[in-house]
GROMACS .gro file of C-alpha atoms in nm:
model
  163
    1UNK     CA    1  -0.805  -0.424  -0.012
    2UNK     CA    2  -0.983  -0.424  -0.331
    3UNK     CA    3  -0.693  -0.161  -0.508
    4UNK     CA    4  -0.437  -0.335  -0.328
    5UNK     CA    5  -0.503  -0.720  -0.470
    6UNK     CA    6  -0.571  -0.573  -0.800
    7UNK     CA    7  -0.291  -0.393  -0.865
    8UNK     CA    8  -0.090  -0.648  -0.721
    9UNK     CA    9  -0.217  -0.902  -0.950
   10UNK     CA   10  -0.095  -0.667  -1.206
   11UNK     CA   11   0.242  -0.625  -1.117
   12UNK     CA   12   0.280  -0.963  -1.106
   13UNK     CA   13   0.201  -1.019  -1.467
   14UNK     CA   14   0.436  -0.762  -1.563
   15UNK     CA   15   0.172  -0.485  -1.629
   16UNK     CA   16   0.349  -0.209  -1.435
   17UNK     CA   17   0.199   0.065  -1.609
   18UNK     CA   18  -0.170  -0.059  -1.535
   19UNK     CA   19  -0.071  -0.148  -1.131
   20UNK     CA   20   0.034   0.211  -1.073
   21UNK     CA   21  -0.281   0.327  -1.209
   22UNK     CA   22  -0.485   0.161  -0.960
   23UNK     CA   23  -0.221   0.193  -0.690
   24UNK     CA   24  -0.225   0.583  -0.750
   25UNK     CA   25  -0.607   0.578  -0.776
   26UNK     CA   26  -0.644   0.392  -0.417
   27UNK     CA   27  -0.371   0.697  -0.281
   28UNK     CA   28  -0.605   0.941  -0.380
   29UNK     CA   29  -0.915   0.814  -0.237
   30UNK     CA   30  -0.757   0.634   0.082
   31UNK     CA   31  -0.455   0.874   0.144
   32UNK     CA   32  -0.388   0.676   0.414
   33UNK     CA   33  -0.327   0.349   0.305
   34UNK     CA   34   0.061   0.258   0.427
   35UNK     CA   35   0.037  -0.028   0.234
   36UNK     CA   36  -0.026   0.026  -0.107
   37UNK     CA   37   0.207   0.370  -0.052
   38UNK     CA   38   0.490   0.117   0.027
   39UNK     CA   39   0.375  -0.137  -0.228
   40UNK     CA   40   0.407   0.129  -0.542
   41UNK     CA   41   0.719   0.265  -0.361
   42UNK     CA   42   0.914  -0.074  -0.368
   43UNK     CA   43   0.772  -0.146  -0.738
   44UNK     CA   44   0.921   0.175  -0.876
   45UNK     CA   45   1.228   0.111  -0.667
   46UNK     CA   46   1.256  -0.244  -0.809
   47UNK     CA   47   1.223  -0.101  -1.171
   48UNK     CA   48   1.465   0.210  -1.046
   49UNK     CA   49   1.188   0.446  -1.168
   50UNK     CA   50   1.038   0.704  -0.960
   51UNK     CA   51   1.287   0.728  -0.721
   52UNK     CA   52   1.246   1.076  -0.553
   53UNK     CA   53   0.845   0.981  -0.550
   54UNK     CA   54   0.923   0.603  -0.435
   55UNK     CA   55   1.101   0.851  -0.143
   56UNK     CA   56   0.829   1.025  -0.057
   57UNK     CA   57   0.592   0.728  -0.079
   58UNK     CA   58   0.778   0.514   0.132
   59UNK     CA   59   0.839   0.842   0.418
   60UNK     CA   60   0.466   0.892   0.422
   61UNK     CA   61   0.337   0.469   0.515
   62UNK     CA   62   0.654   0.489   0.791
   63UNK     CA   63   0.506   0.831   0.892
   64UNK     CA   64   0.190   0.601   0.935
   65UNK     CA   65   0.357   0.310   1.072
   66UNK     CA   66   0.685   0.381   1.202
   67UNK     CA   67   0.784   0.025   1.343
   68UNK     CA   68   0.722  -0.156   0.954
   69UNK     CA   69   1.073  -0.356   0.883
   70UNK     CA   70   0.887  -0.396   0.539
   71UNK     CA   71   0.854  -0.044   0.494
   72UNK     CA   72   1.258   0.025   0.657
   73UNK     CA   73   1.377  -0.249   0.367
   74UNK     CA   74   1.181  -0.007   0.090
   75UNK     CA   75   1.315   0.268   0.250
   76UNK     CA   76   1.639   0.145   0.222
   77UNK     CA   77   1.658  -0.031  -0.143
   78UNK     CA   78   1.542   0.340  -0.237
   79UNK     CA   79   1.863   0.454  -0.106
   80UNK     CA   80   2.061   0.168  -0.289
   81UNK     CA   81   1.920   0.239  -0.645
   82UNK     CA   82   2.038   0.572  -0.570
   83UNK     CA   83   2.356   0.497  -0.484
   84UNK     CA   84   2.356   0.581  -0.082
   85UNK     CA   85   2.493   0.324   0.034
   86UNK     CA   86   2.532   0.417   0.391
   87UNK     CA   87   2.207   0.546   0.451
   88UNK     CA   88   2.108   0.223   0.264
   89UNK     CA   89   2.285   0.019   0.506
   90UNK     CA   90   2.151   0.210   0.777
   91UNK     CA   91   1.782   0.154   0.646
   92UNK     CA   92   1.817  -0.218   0.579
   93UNK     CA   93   1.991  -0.293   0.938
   94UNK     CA   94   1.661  -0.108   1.083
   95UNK     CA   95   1.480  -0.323   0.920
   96UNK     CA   96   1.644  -0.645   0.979
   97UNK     CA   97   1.644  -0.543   1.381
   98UNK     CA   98   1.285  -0.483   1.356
   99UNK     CA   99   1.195  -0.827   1.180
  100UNK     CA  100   1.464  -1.078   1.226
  101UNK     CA  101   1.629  -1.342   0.972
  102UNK     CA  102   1.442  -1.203   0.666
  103UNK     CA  103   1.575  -1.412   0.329
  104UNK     CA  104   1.501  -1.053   0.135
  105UNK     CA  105   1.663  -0.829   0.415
  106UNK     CA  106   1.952  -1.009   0.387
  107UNK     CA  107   2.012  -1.055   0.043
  108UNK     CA  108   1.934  -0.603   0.020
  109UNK     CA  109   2.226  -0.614   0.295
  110UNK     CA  110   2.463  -0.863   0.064
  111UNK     CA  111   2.347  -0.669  -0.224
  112UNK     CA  112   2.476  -0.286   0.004
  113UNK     CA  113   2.805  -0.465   0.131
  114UNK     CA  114   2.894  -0.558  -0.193
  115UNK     CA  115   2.846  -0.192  -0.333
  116UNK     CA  116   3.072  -0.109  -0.064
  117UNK     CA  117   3.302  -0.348  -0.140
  118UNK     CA  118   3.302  -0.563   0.136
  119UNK     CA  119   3.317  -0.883  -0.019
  120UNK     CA  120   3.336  -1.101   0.348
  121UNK     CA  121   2.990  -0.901   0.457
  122UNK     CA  122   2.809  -0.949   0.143
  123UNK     CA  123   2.893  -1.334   0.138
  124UNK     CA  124   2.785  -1.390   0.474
  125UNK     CA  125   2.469  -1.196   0.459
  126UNK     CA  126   2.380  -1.405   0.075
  127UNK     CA  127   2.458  -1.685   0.249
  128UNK     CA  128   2.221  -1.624   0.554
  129UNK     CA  129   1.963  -1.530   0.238
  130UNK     CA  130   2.036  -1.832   0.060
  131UNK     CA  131   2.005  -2.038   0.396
  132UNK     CA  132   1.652  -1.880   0.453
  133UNK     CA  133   1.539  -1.946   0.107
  134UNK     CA  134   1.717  -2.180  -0.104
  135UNK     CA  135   1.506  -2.107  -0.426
  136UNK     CA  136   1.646  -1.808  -0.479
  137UNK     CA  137   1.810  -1.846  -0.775
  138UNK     CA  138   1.906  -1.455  -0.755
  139UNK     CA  139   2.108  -1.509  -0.429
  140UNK     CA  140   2.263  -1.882  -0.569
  141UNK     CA  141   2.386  -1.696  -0.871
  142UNK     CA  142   2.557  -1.424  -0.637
  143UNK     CA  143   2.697  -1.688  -0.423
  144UNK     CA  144   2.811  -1.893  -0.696
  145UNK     CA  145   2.983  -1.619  -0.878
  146UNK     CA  146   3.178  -1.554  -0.532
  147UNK     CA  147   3.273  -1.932  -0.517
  148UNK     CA  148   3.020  -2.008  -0.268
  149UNK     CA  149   2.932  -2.403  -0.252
  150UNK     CA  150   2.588  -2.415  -0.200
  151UNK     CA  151   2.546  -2.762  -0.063
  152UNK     CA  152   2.780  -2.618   0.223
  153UNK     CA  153   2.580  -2.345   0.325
  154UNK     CA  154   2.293  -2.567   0.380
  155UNK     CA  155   2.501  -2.830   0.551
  156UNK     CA  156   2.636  -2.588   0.795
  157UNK     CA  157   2.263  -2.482   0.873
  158UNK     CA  158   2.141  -2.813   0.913
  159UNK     CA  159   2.492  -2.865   1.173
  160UNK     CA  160   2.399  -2.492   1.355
  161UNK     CA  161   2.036  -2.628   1.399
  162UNK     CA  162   2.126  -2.956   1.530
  163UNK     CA  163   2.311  -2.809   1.810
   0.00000   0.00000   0.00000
């Protein structure tokens, strides 16, 4: 725990460099530790670094915990920064059957469609994001730059829930 809260507070602060010290330092003594293997595996695959070892990462904490949607989602976003689409999209829709309405999960599978250029999918999915999590600005700007009114999406919601 101690490795994985430091080198989280870390990468939040924008010290990359210093978080995959101590991430890499907590692999080697606690080889086992699905966590921070998936934690440094989604970092470098945020920052599109490390992909090939973000890979192997990532295949080792689902080798440890095969049923992680968490760990699916890194698996997939790996794929996506390295332009495999389908297995991407195969990855991501794992994940999202293993956890549910995720506001991340669905903005990866907007993000995939997209790529793919399926413009109706990747709406839908931002918009299920955006519904989730309406601070996103990420996923507002995306849905914006499609056209999207906002306001709607979250009226609709607040109609679906109501009935």
């Amino acid at each position: 725990a101690f490795y994985l809260y430091h080198g989280a507070a870390y990468e939040r602060t924008g010290q990359l460099a210093t978080a995959e010290r101590i991430f890499e330092e907590c692999i080697k003594r606690y080889p086992e530790s699905h966590i921070v293997l998936n934690y440094l595996a989604y970092m470098w695959a945020e920052s599109g670094k490390k992909l090939n070892k973000a890979l192997k990462h990532v295949d080792r904490a689902l080798t440890l915990a095969p049923d992680s949607a968490a760990y699916r989602d890194t698996r997939g976003w790996i794929f996506f920064k390295q332009k495999h689409y389908d297995k991407a999209l195969a990855e991501i829709e794992k994940a999202r059957e293993l956890m549910g309405a995720d506001a991340e999960i669905m903005d990866h599978l907007g993000d995939i469609y997209s790529a793919l250029k399926n413009r109706e999918k990747a709406v839908a999915c931002w918009s299920e994001s955006y519904t989730l999590d309406p601070k996103n600005e990420s996923v507002a700007e995306k849905l914006t730059e499609c056209g999207v009114n906002l306001d709607s999406i979250l009226l609709d919601a607040i109609t679906i829930e109501k009935k």
